[in-house]
Amino acid sequence: MSNNGSQKNSLKKIDSNIEILPKPFNIVSFRINGSEQPNLVLKEGESTTLNWRVEGENIQVKLLPYGNDVEPVGSIKLPVNQAFPPQIALQVNDISGKQQPQQRGFAITVIK
């Protein structure tokens, strides 16, 4: 039987905002000369190697106190002298601002 349009199916439009959260990021490793010990003693006149690995999407990775952006995976060789910073840290920020920043670092003492 036909209802000749006397009964219309009513379809309600449902607006649902689904927030897509970014994949959580993680500092996999951050090492100085292969060590992850938080307090290090370095000898003046030598060089030191920093290595790091961060996993995640849409992230910004900074090497502090230098403040420059670095790749999520990398290394850098630095000379050890009296001007060497007493603290070095790797800071990771979510570009979208949806996750708390993460930081991992070292306290460094330079001896002669």
PDB file of C-alpha atoms in Angstrom:
ATOM      1  CA  MET A   1       0.000   0.000   0.000  1.00  0.00           C
ATOM      2  CA  SER A   2       1.217   3.436  -0.770  1.00  0.00           C
ATOM      3  CA  ASN A   3       0.851   6.225   1.694  1.00  0.00           C
ATOM      4  CA  ASN A   4       1.051   8.904  -0.995  1.00  0.00           C
ATOM      5  CA  GLY A   5       3.594  10.866   1.020  1.00  0.00           C
ATOM      6  CA  SER A   6       1.319  11.319   3.987  1.00  0.00           C
ATOM      7  CA  GLN A   7       3.917   9.719   6.237  1.00  0.00           C
ATOM      8  CA  LYS A   8       7.424  10.916   5.660  1.00  0.00           C
ATOM      9  CA  ASN A   9      10.423   9.220   7.050  1.00  0.00           C
ATOM     10  CA  SER A  10      12.155  11.763   9.178  1.00  0.00           C
ATOM     11  CA  LEU A  11      15.908  11.546   9.165  1.00  0.00           C
ATOM     12  CA  LYS A  12      17.609  13.580  11.796  1.00  0.00           C
ATOM     13  CA  LYS A  13      20.988  14.922  10.969  1.00  0.00           C
ATOM     14  CA  ILE A  14      23.314  14.124  13.813  1.00  0.00           C
ATOM     15  CA  ASP A  15      26.385  16.281  14.174  1.00  0.00           C
ATOM     16  CA  SER A  16      29.106  14.490  16.025  1.00  0.00           C
ATOM     17  CA  ASN A  17      32.517  15.935  16.384  1.00  0.00           C
ATOM     18  CA  ILE A  18      35.079  13.221  16.770  1.00  0.00           C
ATOM     19  CA  GLU A  19      38.369  14.478  18.039  1.00  0.00           C
ATOM     20  CA  ILE A  20      41.293  12.578  16.623  1.00  0.00           C
ATOM     21  CA  LEU A  21      44.113  12.467  19.105  1.00  0.00           C
ATOM     22  CA  PRO A  22      47.669  12.208  17.851  1.00  0.00           C
ATOM     23  CA  LYS A  23      49.607   9.031  18.414  1.00  0.00           C
ATOM     24  CA  PRO A  24      51.416   9.353  21.764  1.00  0.00           C
ATOM     25  CA  PHE A  25      55.075  10.218  21.402  1.00  0.00           C
ATOM     26  CA  ASN A  26      57.910   8.703  23.376  1.00  0.00           C
ATOM     27  CA  ILE A  27      61.560   9.486  24.054  1.00  0.00           C
ATOM     28  CA  VAL A  28      62.983   6.035  23.337  1.00  0.00           C
ATOM     29  CA  SER A  29      66.552   6.955  24.254  1.00  0.00           C
ATOM     30  CA  PHE A  30      68.764   9.928  25.047  1.00  0.00           C
ATOM     31  CA  ARG A  31      72.400   9.145  25.775  1.00  0.00           C
ATOM     32  CA  ILE A  32      75.694  10.903  26.324  1.00  0.00           C
ATOM     33  CA  ASN A  33      78.657   8.713  25.362  1.00  0.00           C
ATOM     34  CA  GLY A  34      76.313   5.713  25.453  1.00  0.00           C
ATOM     35  CA  SER A  35      75.148   6.402  29.035  1.00  0.00           C
ATOM     36  CA  GLU A  36      71.678   7.277  30.276  1.00  0.00           C
ATOM     37  CA  GLN A  37      72.880   8.089  33.812  1.00  0.00           C
ATOM     38  CA  PRO A  38      71.298  11.428  34.825  1.00  0.00           C
ATOM     39  CA  ASN A  39      74.499  12.774  36.465  1.00  0.00           C
ATOM     40  CA  LEU A  40      77.684  12.688  34.425  1.00  0.00           C
ATOM     41  CA  VAL A  41      81.257  13.830  34.890  1.00  0.00           C
ATOM     42  CA  LEU A  42      83.101  14.764  31.704  1.00  0.00           C
ATOM     43  CA  LYS A  43      86.774  15.597  31.265  1.00  0.00           C
ATOM     44  CA  GLU A  44      87.730  18.940  29.774  1.00  0.00           C
ATOM     45  CA  GLY A  45      89.497  18.626  26.438  1.00  0.00           C
ATOM     46  CA  GLU A  46      87.636  15.498  25.371  1.00  0.00           C
ATOM     47  CA  SER A  47      84.626  15.336  23.104  1.00  0.00           C
ATOM     48  CA  THR A  48      81.251  13.878  23.888  1.00  0.00           C
ATOM     49  CA  THR A  49      78.575  12.359  21.688  1.00  0.00           C
ATOM     50  CA  LEU A  50      74.851  12.838  22.267  1.00  0.00           C
ATOM     51  CA  ASN A  51      72.471  10.311  20.680  1.00  0.00           C
ATOM     52  CA  TRP A  52      68.676  10.356  20.787  1.00  0.00           C
ATOM     53  CA  ARG A  53      65.660   8.590  19.373  1.00  0.00           C
ATOM     54  CA  VAL A  54      62.078   9.843  19.638  1.00  0.00           C
ATOM     55  CA  GLU A  55      58.989   8.153  18.241  1.00  0.00           C
ATOM     56  CA  GLY A  56      55.815  10.013  17.383  1.00  0.00           C
ATOM     57  CA  GLU A  57      53.961  12.034  14.790  1.00  0.00           C
ATOM     58  CA  ASN A  58      53.622  15.806  14.459  1.00  0.00           C
ATOM     59  CA  ILE A  59      56.279  16.491  17.053  1.00  0.00           C
ATOM     60  CA  GLN A  60      58.937  19.118  17.589  1.00  0.00           C
ATOM     61  CA  VAL A  61      62.217  17.955  19.123  1.00  0.00           C
ATOM     62  CA  LYS A  62      64.607  20.485  20.687  1.00  0.00           C
ATOM     63  CA  LEU A  63      68.065  20.145  22.160  1.00  0.00           C
ATOM     64  CA  LEU A  64      68.348  22.396  25.203  1.00  0.00           C
ATOM     65  CA  PRO A  65      70.003  24.738  26.176  1.00  0.00           C
ATOM     66  CA  TYR A  66      70.880  25.253  22.527  1.00  0.00           C
ATOM     67  CA  GLY A  67      67.201  25.679  21.621  1.00  0.00           C
ATOM     68  CA  ASN A  68      67.559  24.413  18.084  1.00  0.00           C
ATOM     69  CA  ASP A  69      65.162  21.941  16.493  1.00  0.00           C
ATOM     70  CA  VAL A  70      66.651  18.540  15.758  1.00  0.00           C
ATOM     71  CA  GLU A  71      65.441  15.463  13.900  1.00  0.00           C
ATOM     72  CA  PRO A  72      63.610  12.784  15.953  1.00  0.00           C
ATOM     73  CA  VAL A  73      66.608  10.477  15.487  1.00  0.00           C
ATOM     74  CA  GLY A  74      70.108  11.879  15.536  1.00  0.00           C
ATOM     75  CA  SER A  75      73.433  12.483  17.172  1.00  0.00           C
ATOM     76  CA  ILE A  76      75.834  15.352  17.703  1.00  0.00           C
ATOM     77  CA  LYS A  77      79.444  15.527  18.801  1.00  0.00           C
ATOM     78  CA  LEU A  78      80.423  18.354  21.158  1.00  0.00           C
ATOM     79  CA  PRO A  79      83.756  19.468  22.597  1.00  0.00           C
ATOM     80  CA  VAL A  80      83.975  19.400  26.393  1.00  0.00           C
ATOM     81  CA  ASN A  81      85.295  22.662  27.853  1.00  0.00           C
ATOM     82  CA  GLN A  82      84.554  24.996  30.765  1.00  0.00           C
ATOM     83  CA  ALA A  83      81.770  26.614  28.711  1.00  0.00           C
ATOM     84  CA  PHE A  84      80.012  23.240  28.391  1.00  0.00           C
ATOM     85  CA  PRO A  85      76.435  23.578  29.734  1.00  0.00           C
ATOM     86  CA  PRO A  86      75.777  22.151  33.214  1.00  0.00           C
ATOM     87  CA  GLN A  87      72.522  20.665  31.910  1.00  0.00           C
ATOM     88  CA  ILE A  88      71.564  19.235  28.539  1.00  0.00           C
ATOM     89  CA  ALA A  89      68.031  18.111  27.769  1.00  0.00           C
ATOM     90  CA  LEU A  90      65.943  16.737  24.950  1.00  0.00           C
ATOM     91  CA  GLN A  91      62.473  18.297  24.853  1.00  0.00           C
ATOM     92  CA  VAL A  92      59.603  16.933  22.767  1.00  0.00           C
ATOM     93  CA  ASN A  93      56.444  18.922  22.073  1.00  0.00           C
ATOM     94  CA  ASP A  94      53.238  17.902  20.327  1.00  0.00           C
ATOM     95  CA  ILE A  95      52.729  20.438  17.524  1.00  0.00           C
ATOM     96  CA  SER A  96      48.934  20.283  17.986  1.00  0.00           C
ATOM     97  CA  GLY A  97      49.283  20.989  21.726  1.00  0.00           C
ATOM     98  CA  LYS A  98      47.110  18.022  22.708  1.00  0.00           C
ATOM     99  CA  GLN A  99      49.810  16.175  24.678  1.00  0.00           C
ATOM    100  CA  GLN A 100      52.016  17.274  27.529  1.00  0.00           C
ATOM    101  CA  PRO A 101      55.639  17.990  26.573  1.00  0.00           C
ATOM    102  CA  GLN A 102      58.249  15.417  27.572  1.00  0.00           C
ATOM    103  CA  GLN A 103      61.806  16.140  28.586  1.00  0.00           C
ATOM    104  CA  ARG A 104      64.801  14.009  29.485  1.00  0.00           C
ATOM    105  CA  GLY A 105      68.143  15.416  30.488  1.00  0.00           C
ATOM    106  CA  PHE A 106      71.497  15.253  32.199  1.00  0.00           C
ATOM    107  CA  ALA A 107      73.292  17.206  34.898  1.00  0.00           C
ATOM    108  CA  ILE A 108      76.920  17.523  33.835  1.00  0.00           C
ATOM    109  CA  THR A 109      80.089  18.355  35.744  1.00  0.00           C
ATOM    110  CA  VAL A 110      83.212  19.198  33.758  1.00  0.00           C
ATOM    111  CA  ILE A 111      86.556  18.423  35.431  1.00  0.00           C
ATOM    112  CA  LYS A 112      90.018  19.491  34.332  1.00  0.00           C
TER     113      LYS A 112
END
